[in-house]
Every structure is written in C-alpha cells, then in structure tokens.
C-alpha cells in the first residue's frame, strides 16, 4: 500500500526522479558523453523500446535497433529521424528465439566495425500458451534471457575509456517466484505450463544474469556494468479495451497506477546515460532509483548455476562455426 501511495503522489526518490519522471526528463542533463556512444536496443519497434530508441537518439547516441520486424522498424526510424534529422539509426534483423539468428546478428554487427557502449536487452514476450523456440526451448525463457553481446563492449570500454553499460529489462513479477519452483530444466521444458509463471521465471533470470555477469566483469577488471530495471506497469490499449469489465471508479484508480510509455522508458534511459549510475553494477532499479529485489534474485549460487547452465545450453545447440562467431567474439 505504501508503494501505491508513493506512486499516486508522484514522490521522487533520492536522486530527484520517481515514478512520474519521463525518459526525456531523466536524460536532460546527462553528463555522459552521449555523442560518442553506440547503443544496441532489442525489440525497439513499439512501446518502451521505441521510446528508448527515440530518447537516446535525441541525446546524440547512435542507435542500433535489433528487431524481428524490419517494416515496423523502418516506421520507427522514420518517426525518429523526422523529429531529429541528425539521428543515426541502424537497423538489423534478429529473432531472439533463435540462437542461429543471434549468431548471424552478432556477425553482421561486428562486420560494421562500430563501437558498442550500451546494450539494452529490452525485447521480451508473454505467451499464454506453451510455445517453443527453434532450438526446442520454451519460448518465453528463450526470448527473454538468452541475449548477450560482451567482448565487443569490453574492448570498446578499454579503448574509449568510457564505461560500457548493459541494461536488462526485468519486472517486479520476478518476486512471485519461490525458490523451490525455480529449476533450469523446468524453465526450458515445463511440464504444466502457465504463461504468467513462465514470464515471472524469465524476468527473475534476467536479474540473476545481471548479478552473475556483474561479478565476472569485476573479476576481469572490465569497465562494463550490468544492471536490471523494472519499467513499471505501462499504459497500453489493453485496459481501455476492457473498461466495461470495471466500474468507473476502479477504472480511474487502475489508469492512474499505470505509467505512460515515456515514464516506462525512464528507468532504462536513466541507468543507460546518467552519470549518477557510474560504477553501479549488479543492481536492480525501479522508478529511476536503486531498489531491492527478491531474496532469490540476490542468491549468488543460483545466479552462477543459471549462468553456467545457460552457456552449456548454447554450446549444445550451436554448431562449430556459430560457436566461433557467437561465443569467441561476442559472449564471455
């Protein structure tokens, strides 16, 4: 109840930003050298991803949109360039539910000889029905977790002296997962599938991934940070389409609890560009402020086990040429 009241009141956190802050507001006075940065954003064709791409481009960041639907991406690019003719937007096709597609994307991106300062793992799916990826992995987990691009970031940070930043989009729903229910084999091949449970598990995995990778980056003395963010519950057409199911008073309360798309993109943009997040790694952010995640998400042994098992999975599913492309060049 306290969190709800804080949201309705729009109370700011320690850094002056809060649930009502927008992506443009939190990046307005960024001291990060944005004009020299290149960012990859997955799933930027709509919603939070598209707004993140727009705001980063407005701040002078070269934006690489890694997308499945190139037609939608072209439309987003056109809107961004119309608003900001100086925007540098590059489009690359990728299907994050296919490891071979991820490998192709990595090869194509590296062939451009671009730096890589920011990686925003924004893409995600919620599937109410059990579906499998190309490699026969449950689709929600495959799409929401198996996406990393690393060695290029470490090299860019070393050469430029600018801290690299990875942002994983997670969700407060990760806290719904209980320790005795979290199992890597069950994530990949669930026996009794539940869409909400699968989504919660995948979002827990994004935080655990950030925790494990943060430790490994520190052990390597790499100038790259990784953090997870909860964007909030963002206003879409779904609740308005079902207004008839609510009384007017309930609908009014629900609509005020939802964030606009720009408010939903604020935490991602803040962590990506703010000077105040420099050096912070392995953290969890919501409403543009560092906050607490669940005890399970903080479990280092679970994080390490998940990371080890997921890498073994990649080795199993990629052929030798793809392993060389994806693992030796792009993955730790």
Coordinates of N, CA, C and O in Angstrom, one line a residue, residues 37 205 311:
X37 N 28.6 7.7 -28.3 CA 28.1 6.4 -27.8 C 27.4 5.6 -28.9 O 26.7 6.2 -29.8
X205 N 15.3 -14.6 -14.2 CA 16.5 -15.0 -14.8 C 17.3 -13.8 -15.3 O 18.5 -13.8 -15.2
X311 N 25.0 -21.2 -20.6 CA 26.2 -21.3 -21.5 C 26.4 -22.7 -22.0 O 26.7 -22.9 -23.2

